[in-house]
Amino acid sequence: QVQLVESGGGLVQSGDSLRLSCAASGRTFNYWTMSWFRQAPGKEREFVAGVSPTGDYTFYAGSVKGRFTISRDNAKNTVYLQMNSLNPKDTAVYYCAAGSSTAAEKLSDYVYWGQGTQVTVSS
């Protein structure tokens, strides 16, 4: 069992940066692939970025590659999403999710979800 709590969301302007954090409780954090998804009003939840259990492999949606960086600190049971060059299209609720070591970009790959944190980017 894993519980995930996101934090760090807020209101920023276009071009600004923001770092999200996801704190995990449980004893098996090091074995999960961790990812970030986001969901804008009226739209489907979409994959943003993922990181392998050991942190040595990351993967990104094309829309954020080069702007966002995912990382994890297993000693702190925390995963991060550094978001740079934000634009209004990034406005969404951002969710942290945990899946198996083979999890990729599908919603169905993930079994644990946080409650979400709101990111709003003004123009």
Tab-separated table of N, CA, C and O in Angstrom:
chain	number	residue	atom	x	y	z
A	1	GLN	N	0.826	-1.174	0.000
A	1	GLN	CA	0.000	0.000	0.000
A	1	GLN	C	0.878	1.249	0.000
A	1	GLN	O	1.828	1.346	0.770
A	2	VAL	N	0.532	2.173	-0.882
A	2	VAL	CA	1.275	3.413	-1.019
A	2	VAL	C	0.290	4.575	-0.985
A	2	VAL	O	-0.733	4.557	-1.673
A	3	GLN	N	0.602	5.579	-0.193
A	3	GLN	CA	-0.160	6.817	-0.182
A	3	GLN	C	0.713	7.928	-0.738
A	3	GLN	O	1.884	8.043	-0.363
A	4	LEU	N	0.139	8.737	-1.616
A	4	LEU	CA	0.871	9.782	-2.298
A	4	LEU	C	0.216	11.129	-2.042
A	4	LEU	O	-1.004	11.257	-2.153
A	5	VAL	N	1.030	12.129	-1.718
A	5	VAL	CA	0.528	13.470	-1.456
A	5	VAL	C	1.342	14.470	-2.245
A	5	VAL	O	2.547	14.621	-2.019
A	6	GLU	N	0.684	15.174	-3.168
A	6	GLU	CA	1.349	16.181	-3.978
A	6	GLU	C	1.333	17.535	-3.279
A	6	GLU	O	0.425	17.840	-2.507
A	7	SER	N	2.326	18.352	-3.607
A	7	SER	CA	2.376	19.717	-3.115
A	7	SER	C	3.190	20.559	-4.086
A	7	SER	O	3.859	20.028	-4.968
A	8	GLY	N	3.123	21.864	-3.930
A	8	GLY	CA	3.929	22.767	-4.728
A	8	GLY	C	3.199	23.475	-5.841
A	8	GLY	O	3.788	24.326	-6.517
A	9	GLY	N	1.946	23.146	-6.058
A	9	GLY	CA	1.185	23.823	-7.090
A	9	GLY	C	0.890	25.265	-6.704
A	9	GLY	O	1.072	25.671	-5.561
A	10	GLY	N	0.439	26.027	-7.678
A	10	GLY	CA	0.121	27.419	-7.417
A	10	GLY	C	-0.164	28.175	-8.687
A	10	GLY	O	-0.314	27.590	-9.760
A	11	LEU	N	-0.244	29.483	-8.551
A	11	LEU	CA	-0.516	30.382	-9.664
A	11	LEU	C	0.773	31.077	-10.076
A	11	LEU	O	1.421	31.728	-9.257
A	12	VAL	N	1.133	30.934	-11.346
A	12	VAL	CA	2.331	31.569	-11.877
A	12	VAL	C	2.017	32.200	-13.222
A	12	VAL	O	0.951	31.971	-13.799
A	13	GLN	N	2.959	32.969	-13.724
A	13	GLN	CA	2.811	33.600	-15.029
A	13	GLN	C	3.567	32.839	-16.099
A	13	GLN	O	4.485	32.070	-15.809
A	14	SER	N	3.195	33.057	-17.335
A	14	SER	CA	3.885	32.437	-18.459
A	14	SER	C	5.382	32.702	-18.375
A	14	SER	O	5.812	33.820	-18.103
A	15	GLY	N	6.153	31.652	-18.605
A	15	GLY	CA	7.600	31.754	-18.546
A	15	GLY	C	8.197	31.427	-17.197
A	15	GLY	O	9.412	31.234	-17.094
A	16	ASP	N	7.366	31.360	-16.174
A	16	ASP	CA	7.846	31.075	-14.825
A	16	ASP	C	8.131	29.593	-14.629
A	16	ASP	O	7.822	28.759	-15.479
A	17	SER	N	8.712	29.288	-13.485
A	17	SER	CA	9.030	27.920	-13.109
A	17	SER	C	8.327	27.541	-11.821
A	17	SER	O	7.978	28.393	-11.008
A	18	LEU	N	8.145	26.248	-11.649
A	18	LEU	CA	7.495	25.726	-10.461
A	18	LEU	C	8.011	24.312	-10.238
A	18	LEU	O	8.272	23.591	-11.207
A	19	ARG	N	8.155	23.921	-8.986
A	19	ARG	CA	8.550	22.559	-8.686
A	19	ARG	C	7.492	21.883	-7.834
A	19	ARG	O	7.144	22.363	-6.752
A	20	LEU	N	7.006	20.770	-8.331
A	20	LEU	CA	6.041	19.966	-7.606
A	20	LEU	C	6.755	18.854	-6.855
A	20	LEU	O	7.776	18.337	-7.303
A	21	SER	N	6.196	18.480	-5.726
A	21	SER	CA	6.717	17.372	-4.946
A	21	SER	C	5.610	16.363	-4.696
A	21	SER	O	4.436	16.722	-4.596
A	22	CYS	N	6.000	15.118	-4.588
A	22	CYS	CA	5.078	14.046	-4.258
A	22	CYS	C	5.718	13.213	-3.167
A	22	CYS	O	6.740	12.563	-3.402
A	23	ALA	N	5.131	13.243	-1.995
A	23	ALA	CA	5.641	12.489	-0.862
A	23	ALA	C	4.877	11.178	-0.740
A	23	ALA	O	3.645	11.169	-0.741
A	24	ALA	N	5.612	10.092	-0.632
A	24	ALA	CA	5.020	8.769	-0.564
A	24	ALA	C	5.193	8.165	0.815
A	24	ALA	O	6.249	8.300	1.435
A	25	SER	N	4.165	7.501	1.267
A	25	SER	CA	4.244	6.713	2.487
A	25	SER	C	4.154	5.241	2.112
A	25	SER	O	3.461	4.873	1.156
A	26	GLY	N	4.872	4.415	2.848
A	26	GLY	CA	4.917	3.001	2.542
A	26	GLY	C	6.352	2.512	2.497
A	26	GLY	O	7.290	3.312	2.443
A	27	ARG	N	6.508	1.223	2.480
A	27	ARG	CA	7.844	0.631	2.572
A	27	ARG	C	8.395	0.149	1.240
A	27	ARG	O	9.495	-0.395	1.188
A	28	THR	N	7.663	0.338	0.158
A	28	THR	CA	8.074	-0.203	-1.130
A	28	THR	C	8.281	0.867	-2.191
A	28	THR	O	8.223	0.572	-3.384
A	29	PHE	N	8.541	2.097	-1.790
A	29	PHE	CA	8.698	3.202	-2.728
A	29	PHE	C	9.767	2.919	-3.776
A	29	PHE	O	9.591	3.240	-4.957
A	30	ASN	N	10.864	2.318	-3.361
A	30	ASN	CA	11.995	2.103	-4.256
A	30	ASN	C	11.704	1.138	-5.392
A	30	ASN	O	12.504	1.037	-6.325
A	31	TYR	N	10.600	0.445	-5.322
A	31	TYR	CA	10.274	-0.578	-6.319
A	31	TYR	C	9.268	-0.076	-7.357
A	31	TYR	O	9.028	-0.748	-8.361
A	32	TRP	N	8.732	1.117	-7.163
A	32	TRP	CA	7.731	1.655	-8.073
A	32	TRP	C	8.323	2.593	-9.121
A	32	TRP	O	9.197	3.403	-8.825
A	33	THR	N	7.806	2.460	-10.330
A	33	THR	CA	7.947	3.553	-11.278
A	33	THR	C	7.012	4.678	-10.830
A	33	THR	O	5.865	4.428	-10.466
A	34	MET	N	7.508	5.900	-10.846
A	34	MET	CA	6.718	7.053	-10.435
A	34	MET	C	6.529	7.982	-11.623
A	34	MET	O	7.477	8.253	-12.363
A	35	SER	N	5.318	8.471	-11.771
A	35	SER	CA	5.021	9.358	-12.882
A	35	SER	C	4.135	10.508	-12.449
A	35	SER	O	3.487	10.462	-11.405
A	36	TRP	N	4.121	11.532	-13.289
A	36	TRP	CA	3.201	12.646	-13.151
A	36	TRP	C	2.237	12.637	-14.324
A	36	TRP	O	2.645	12.456	-15.475
A	37	PHE	N	0.979	12.840	-14.016
A	37	PHE	CA	-0.066	13.044	-15.001
A	37	PHE	C	-0.710	14.395	-14.736
A	37	PHE	O	-0.553	14.961	-13.655
A	38	ARG	N	-1.449	14.886	-15.704
A	38	ARG	CA	-2.186	16.118	-15.483
A	38	ARG	C	-3.537	16.045	-16.179
A	38	ARG	O	-3.719	15.315	-17.146
A	39	GLN	N	-4.467	16.826	-15.665
A	39	GLN	CA	-5.807	16.850	-16.220
A	39	GLN	C	-6.346	18.271	-16.194
A	39	GLN	O	-6.501	18.864	-15.129
A	40	ALA	N	-6.622	18.793	-17.367
A	40	ALA	CA	-7.238	20.100	-17.501
A	40	ALA	C	-8.754	19.935	-17.504
A	40	ALA	O	-9.269	18.866	-17.840
A	41	PRO	N	-9.498	20.985	-17.150
A	41	PRO	CA	-10.957	20.888	-17.128
A	41	PRO	C	-11.521	20.435	-18.469
A	41	PRO	O	-11.158	20.956	-19.519
A	42	GLY	N	-12.384	19.437	-18.427
A	42	GLY	CA	-13.021	18.946	-19.632
A	42	GLY	C	-12.166	18.051	-20.499
A	42	GLY	O	-12.611	17.638	-21.574
A	43	LYS	N	-10.955	17.743	-20.067
A	43	LYS	CA	-10.059	16.914	-20.853
A	43	LYS	C	-9.686	15.638	-20.111
A	43	LYS	O	-9.865	15.531	-18.900
A	44	GLU	N	-9.165	14.690	-20.860
A	44	GLU	CA	-8.713	13.438	-20.287
A	44	GLU	C	-7.409	13.648	-19.521
A	44	GLU	O	-6.619	14.537	-19.838
A	45	ARG	N	-7.211	12.812	-18.530
A	45	ARG	CA	-5.943	12.835	-17.825
A	45	ARG	C	-4.841	12.340	-18.762
A	45	ARG	O	-5.008	11.326	-19.446
A	46	GLU	N	-3.720	13.048	-18.795
A	46	GLU	CA	-2.655	12.712	-19.719
A	46	GLU	C	-1.325	12.560	-19.004
A	46	GLU	O	-1.046	13.225	-18.000
A	47	PHE	N	-0.498	11.702	-19.564
A	47	PHE	CA	0.836	11.465	-19.029
A	47	PHE	C	1.718	12.680	-19.242
A	47	PHE	O	1.669	13.333	-20.284
A	48	VAL	N	2.570	12.961	-18.258
A	48	VAL	CA	3.504	14.074	-18.336
A	48	VAL	C	4.951	13.590	-18.309
A	48	VAL	O	5.742	13.895	-19.203
A	49	ALA	N	5.321	12.860	-17.272
A	49	ALA	CA	6.703	12.419	-17.105
A	49	ALA	C	6.757	11.226	-16.173
A	49	ALA	O	5.920	11.080	-15.284
A	50	GLY	N	7.767	10.382	-16.359
A	50	GLY	CA	7.943	9.223	-15.505
A	50	GLY	C	9.407	8.983	-15.191
A	50	GLY	O	10.294	9.414	-15.930
A	51	VAL	N	9.658	8.286	-14.098
A	51	VAL	CA	11.016	7.953	-13.685
A	51	VAL	C	11.031	6.525	-13.150
A	51	VAL	O	10.123	6.107	-12.426
A	52	SER	N	12.077	5.788	-13.502
A	52	SER	CA	12.207	4.399	-13.100
A	52	SER	C	12.472	4.291	-11.603
A	52	SER	O	12.817	5.274	-10.943
A	53	PRO	N	12.331	3.090	-11.043
A	53	PRO	CA	12.492	2.934	-9.588
A	53	PRO	C	13.813	3.449	-9.031
A	53	PRO	O	13.837	3.990	-7.919
A	54	THR	N	14.901	3.295	-9.765
A	54	THR	CA	16.202	3.738	-9.284
A	54	THR	C	16.554	5.150	-9.705
A	54	THR	O	17.599	5.668	-9.312
A	55	GLY	N	15.720	5.766	-10.517
A	55	GLY	CA	15.956	7.126	-10.949
A	55	GLY	C	16.888	7.272	-12.135
A	55	GLY	O	17.181	8.404	-12.550
A	56	ASP	N	17.344	6.169	-12.692
A	56	ASP	CA	18.315	6.236	-13.775
A	56	ASP	C	17.690	6.390	-15.158
A	56	ASP	O	18.411	6.654	-16.129
A	57	TYR	N	16.391	6.231	-15.258
A	57	TYR	CA	15.713	6.355	-16.546
A	57	TYR	C	14.495	7.249	-16.380
A	57	TYR	O	13.693	7.054	-15.469
A	58	THR	N	14.367	8.211	-17.274
A	58	THR	CA	13.207	9.094	-17.280
A	58	THR	C	12.589	9.124	-18.665
A	58	THR	O	13.258	8.880	-19.671
A	59	PHE	N	11.295	9.438	-18.708
A	59	PHE	CA	10.612	9.541	-19.986
A	59	PHE	C	9.539	10.618	-19.885
A	59	PHE	O	8.968	10.852	-18.821
A	60	TYR	N	9.277	11.278	-21.015
A	60	TYR	CA	8.452	12.472	-21.020
A	60	TYR	C	7.470	12.492	-22.181
A	60	TYR	O	7.724	11.931	-23.250
A	61	ALA	N	6.369	13.176	-21.958
A	61	ALA	CA	5.492	13.510	-23.060
A	61	ALA	C	6.180	14.539	-23.947
A	61	ALA	O	6.939	15.385	-23.471
A	62	GLY	N	5.916	14.458	-25.236
A	62	GLY	CA	6.558	15.377	-26.162
A	62	GLY	C	6.263	16.836	-25.869
A	62	GLY	O	7.103	17.713	-26.127
A	63	SER	N	5.099	17.116	-25.305
A	63	SER	CA	4.699	18.488	-25.036
A	63	SER	C	5.510	19.153	-23.925
A	63	SER	O	5.514	20.382	-23.815
A	64	VAL	N	6.186	18.355	-23.103
A	64	VAL	CA	6.936	18.915	-21.986
A	64	VAL	C	8.426	18.622	-22.052
A	64	VAL	O	9.199	19.193	-21.271
A	65	LYS	N	8.835	17.759	-22.946
A	65	LYS	CA	10.239	17.385	-23.047
A	65	LYS	C	11.088	18.629	-23.319
A	65	LYS	O	10.786	19.425	-24.206
A	66	GLY	N	12.152	18.773	-22.543
A	66	GLY	CA	13.010	19.934	-22.655
A	66	GLY	C	12.624	21.054	-21.720
A	66	GLY	O	13.431	21.969	-21.492
A	67	ARG	N	11.409	21.019	-21.190
A	67	ARG	CA	10.952	22.038	-20.247
A	67	ARG	C	10.796	21.492	-18.835
A	67	ARG	O	11.058	22.202	-17.866
A	68	PHE	N	10.343	20.257	-18.723
A	68	PHE	CA	10.100	19.638	-17.426
A	68	PHE	C	11.165	18.591	-17.136
A	68	PHE	O	11.667	17.926	-18.047
A	69	THR	N	11.472	18.414	-15.864
A	69	THR	CA	12.410	17.389	-15.430
A	69	THR	C	11.836	16.645	-14.243
A	69	THR	O	11.468	17.269	-13.244
A	70	ILE	N	11.765	15.331	-14.353
A	70	ILE	CA	11.314	14.510	-13.239
A	70	ILE	C	12.530	13.903	-12.548
A	70	ILE	O	13.515	13.548	-13.200
A	71	SER	N	12.463	13.799	-11.241
A	71	SER	CA	13.536	13.188	-10.475
A	71	SER	C	12.955	12.583	-9.206
A	71	SER	O	11.799	12.838	-8.859
A	72	ARG	N	13.756	11.786	-8.526
A	72	ARG	CA	13.288	11.195	-7.276
A	72	ARG	C	14.428	11.107	-6.283
A	72	ARG	O	15.603	10.997	-6.649
A	73	ASP	N	14.058	11.151	-5.024
A	73	ASP	CA	14.987	10.980	-3.934
A	73	ASP	C	14.434	9.842	-3.091
A	73	ASP	O	13.542	10.042	-2.270
A	74	ASN	N	14.958	8.653	-3.320
A	74	ASN	CA	14.410	7.483	-2.643
A	74	ASN	C	14.648	7.509	-1.135
A	74	ASN	O	13.874	6.918	-0.381
A	75	ALA	N	15.703	8.177	-0.699
A	75	ALA	CA	15.953	8.295	0.730
A	75	ALA	C	14.864	9.112	1.419
A	75	ALA	O	14.610	8.936	2.613
A	76	LYS	N	14.219	9.999	0.672
A	76	LYS	CA	13.143	10.827	1.205
A	76	LYS	C	11.764	10.368	0.762
A	76	LYS	O	10.767	11.009	1.098
A	77	ASN	N	11.706	9.292	0.005
A	77	ASN	CA	10.433	8.799	-0.531
A	77	ASN	C	9.664	9.905	-1.251
A	77	ASN	O	8.458	10.090	-1.055
A	78	THR	N	10.375	10.631	-2.091
A	78	THR	CA	9.789	11.787	-2.751
A	78	THR	C	10.161	11.820	-4.227
A	78	THR	O	11.299	11.519	-4.589
A	79	VAL	N	9.205	12.197	-5.053
A	79	VAL	CA	9.447	12.423	-6.468
A	79	VAL	C	9.121	13.877	-6.775
A	79	VAL	O	8.220	14.460	-6.167
A	80	TYR	N	9.857	14.456	-7.709
A	80	TYR	CA	9.723	15.861	-8.030
A	80	TYR	C	9.423	16.060	-9.505
A	80	TYR	O	9.772	15.231	-10.343
A	81	LEU	N	8.807	17.175	-9.804
A	81	LEU	CA	8.646	17.604	-11.182
A	81	LEU	C	9.037	19.073	-11.262
A	81	LEU	O	8.313	19.935	-10.759
A	82	GLN	N	10.188	19.327	-11.862
A	82	GLN	CA	10.629	20.692	-12.091
A	82	GLN	C	10.047	21.159	-13.412
A	82	GLN	O	10.311	20.562	-14.455
A	83	MET	N	9.275	22.218	-13.372
A	83	MET	CA	8.599	22.725	-14.554
A	83	MET	C	9.135	24.112	-14.887
A	83	MET	O	9.007	25.041	-14.082
A	84	ASN	N	9.732	24.234	-16.049
A	84	ASN	CA	10.267	25.505	-16.515
A	84	ASN	C	9.505	25.964	-17.746
A	84	ASN	O	8.830	25.186	-18.409
A	85	SER	N	9.644	27.241	-18.053
A	85	SER	CA	9.018	27.826	-19.241
A	85	SER	C	7.539	27.484	-19.324
A	85	SER	O	7.027	27.089	-20.376
A	86	LEU	N	6.857	27.648	-18.230
A	86	LEU	CA	5.440	27.305	-18.180
A	86	LEU	C	4.620	28.213	-19.088
A	86	LEU	O	4.934	29.388	-19.262
A	87	ASN	N	3.582	27.649	-19.654
A	87	ASN	CA	2.647	28.410	-20.468
A	87	ASN	C	1.232	28.023	-20.077
A	87	ASN	O	1.017	27.032	-19.371
A	88	PRO	N	0.236	28.789	-20.513
A	88	PRO	CA	-1.143	28.502	-20.087
A	88	PRO	C	-1.624	27.097	-20.427
A	88	PRO	O	-2.512	26.583	-19.743
A	89	LYS	N	-1.072	26.472	-21.447
A	89	LYS	CA	-1.467	25.109	-21.786
A	89	LYS	C	-1.057	24.093	-20.723
A	89	LYS	O	-1.556	22.966	-20.723
A	90	ASP	N	-0.168	24.490	-19.835
A	90	ASP	CA	0.243	23.618	-18.743
A	90	ASP	C	-0.721	23.670	-17.564
A	90	ASP	O	-0.551	22.916	-16.597
A	91	THR	N	-1.691	24.547	-17.622
A	91	THR	CA	-2.666	24.667	-16.541
A	91	THR	C	-3.467	23.380	-16.409
A	91	THR	O	-4.077	22.907	-17.366
A	92	ALA	N	-3.450	22.808	-15.220
A	92	ALA	CA	-4.125	21.540	-14.977
A	92	ALA	C	-3.957	21.161	-13.518
A	92	ALA	O	-3.172	21.769	-12.788
A	93	VAL	N	-4.685	20.144	-13.115
A	93	VAL	CA	-4.399	19.479	-11.854
A	93	VAL	C	-3.351	18.421	-12.140
A	93	VAL	O	-3.522	17.602	-13.048
A	94	TYR	N	-2.285	18.433	-11.390
A	94	TYR	CA	-1.185	17.500	-11.580
A	94	TYR	C	-1.256	16.404	-10.532
A	94	TYR	O	-1.373	16.680	-9.337
A	95	TYR	N	-1.174	15.173	-11.001
A	95	TYR	CA	-1.288	14.003	-10.140
A	95	TYR	C	-0.014	13.187	-10.145
A	95	TYR	O	0.587	12.959	-11.196
A	96	CYS	N	0.368	12.725	-9.000
A	96	CYS	CA	1.462	11.789	-8.837
A	96	CYS	C	0.893	10.380	-8.847
A	96	CYS	O	-0.179	10.136	-8.288
A	97	ALA	N	1.589	9.453	-9.488
A	97	ALA	CA	1.104	8.088	-9.585
A	97	ALA	C	2.245	7.096	-9.461
A	97	ALA	O	3.379	7.375	-9.862
A	98	ALA	N	1.937	5.927	-8.927
A	98	ALA	CA	2.908	4.854	-8.755
A	98	ALA	C	2.456	3.621	-9.513
A	98	ALA	O	1.289	3.222	-9.431
A	99	GLY	N	3.378	3.014	-10.243
A	99	GLY	CA	3.107	1.796	-10.980
A	99	GLY	C	4.261	0.823	-10.860
A	99	GLY	O	5.272	1.115	-10.225
A	100	SER	N	4.118	-0.320	-11.484
A	100	SER	CA	5.171	-1.325	-11.448
A	100	SER	C	6.398	-0.840	-12.200
A	100	SER	O	6.389	0.202	-12.853
A	101	SER	N	7.456	-1.619	-12.127
A	101	SER	CA	8.694	-1.250	-12.799
A	101	SER	C	8.553	-1.182	-14.311
A	101	SER	O	9.384	-0.560	-14.975
A	102	THR	N	7.508	-1.781	-14.851
A	102	THR	CA	7.274	-1.761	-16.287
A	102	THR	C	6.259	-0.705	-16.714
A	102	THR	O	5.914	-0.619	-17.892
A	103	ALA	N	5.775	0.089	-15.786
A	103	ALA	CA	4.796	1.121	-16.108
A	103	ALA	C	5.367	2.116	-17.098
A	103	ALA	O	6.552	2.465	-17.052
A	104	ALA	N	4.502	2.594	-17.980
A	104	ALA	CA	4.931	3.540	-19.004
A	104	ALA	C	4.046	4.780	-18.982
A	104	ALA	O	4.066	5.544	-18.018
A	105	GLU	N	3.236	4.980	-20.040
A	105	GLU	CA	2.480	6.209	-20.181
A	105	GLU	C	0.967	6.034	-20.104
A	105	GLU	O	0.234	7.007	-20.241
A	106	LYS	N	0.516	4.829	-19.880
A	106	LYS	CA	-0.919	4.574	-19.829
A	106	LYS	C	-1.452	4.735	-18.413
A	106	LYS	O	-0.818	4.329	-17.447
A	107	LEU	N	-2.640	5.301	-18.304
A	107	LEU	CA	-3.294	5.420	-17.006
A	107	LEU	C	-3.401	4.071	-16.314
A	107	LEU	O	-3.205	3.973	-15.097
A	108	SER	N	-3.696	3.041	-17.083
A	108	SER	CA	-3.891	1.715	-16.520
A	108	SER	C	-2.614	1.085	-15.993
A	108	SER	O	-2.668	0.050	-15.333
A	109	ASP	N	-1.471	1.679	-16.277
A	109	ASP	CA	-0.205	1.178	-15.753
A	109	ASP	C	-0.024	1.497	-14.274
A	109	ASP	O	0.866	0.939	-13.634
A	110	TYR	N	-0.835	2.385	-13.746
A	110	TYR	CA	-0.626	2.906	-12.396
A	110	TYR	C	-1.727	2.466	-11.449
A	110	TYR	O	-2.905	2.444	-11.816
A	111	VAL	N	-1.325	2.154	-10.241
A	111	VAL	CA	-2.259	1.604	-9.266
A	111	VAL	C	-2.483	2.498	-8.054
A	111	VAL	O	-3.469	2.332	-7.337
A	112	TYR	N	-1.587	3.437	-7.803
A	112	TYR	CA	-1.736	4.375	-6.699
A	112	TYR	C	-1.676	5.794	-7.229
A	112	TYR	O	-0.840	6.115	-8.075
A	113	TRP	N	-2.554	6.639	-6.710
A	113	TRP	CA	-2.662	8.024	-7.152
A	113	TRP	C	-2.763	8.976	-5.982
A	113	TRP	O	-3.394	8.669	-4.966
A	114	GLY	N	-2.163	10.144	-6.140
A	114	GLY	CA	-2.340	11.209	-5.180
A	114	GLY	C	-3.625	11.973	-5.442
A	114	GLY	O	-4.372	11.680	-6.386
A	115	GLN	N	-3.882	12.968	-4.608
A	115	GLN	CA	-5.119	13.741	-4.713
A	115	GLN	C	-5.040	14.864	-5.736
A	115	GLN	O	-6.064	15.435	-6.107
A	116	GLY	N	-3.846	15.192	-6.175
A	116	GLY	CA	-3.651	16.230	-7.163
A	116	GLY	C	-3.308	17.575	-6.560
A	116	GLY	O	-3.690	17.894	-5.436
A	117	THR	N	-2.584	18.380	-7.325
A	117	THR	CA	-2.274	19.745	-6.937
A	117	THR	C	-2.482	20.648	-8.147
A	117	THR	O	-2.091	20.312	-9.267
A	118	GLN	N	-3.121	21.779	-7.930
A	118	GLN	CA	-3.498	22.664	-9.026
A	118	GLN	C	-2.324	23.528	-9.462
A	118	GLN	O	-1.667	24.171	-8.637
A	119	VAL	N	-2.088	23.553	-10.760
A	119	VAL	CA	-1.123	24.468	-11.366
A	119	VAL	C	-1.875	25.349	-12.344
A	119	VAL	O	-2.529	24.851	-13.260
A	120	THR	N	-1.790	26.647	-12.133
A	120	THR	CA	-2.448	27.603	-13.011
A	120	THR	C	-1.413	28.566	-13.563
A	120	THR	O	-0.677	29.195	-12.797
A	121	VAL	N	-1.362	28.672	-14.881
A	121	VAL	CA	-0.401	29.542	-15.545
A	121	VAL	C	-1.168	30.620	-16.292
A	121	VAL	O	-1.942	30.320	-17.208
A	122	SER	N	-0.959	31.852	-15.911
A	122	SER	CA	-1.639	32.970	-16.550
A	122	SER	C	-0.814	33.489	-17.720
A	122	SER	O	0.415	33.388	-17.733
A	123	SER	N	-1.490	34.068	-18.686
A	123	SER	CA	-0.824	34.592	-19.867
A	123	SER	C	-0.336	36.011	-19.646
A	123	SER	O	-0.690	36.668	-18.674
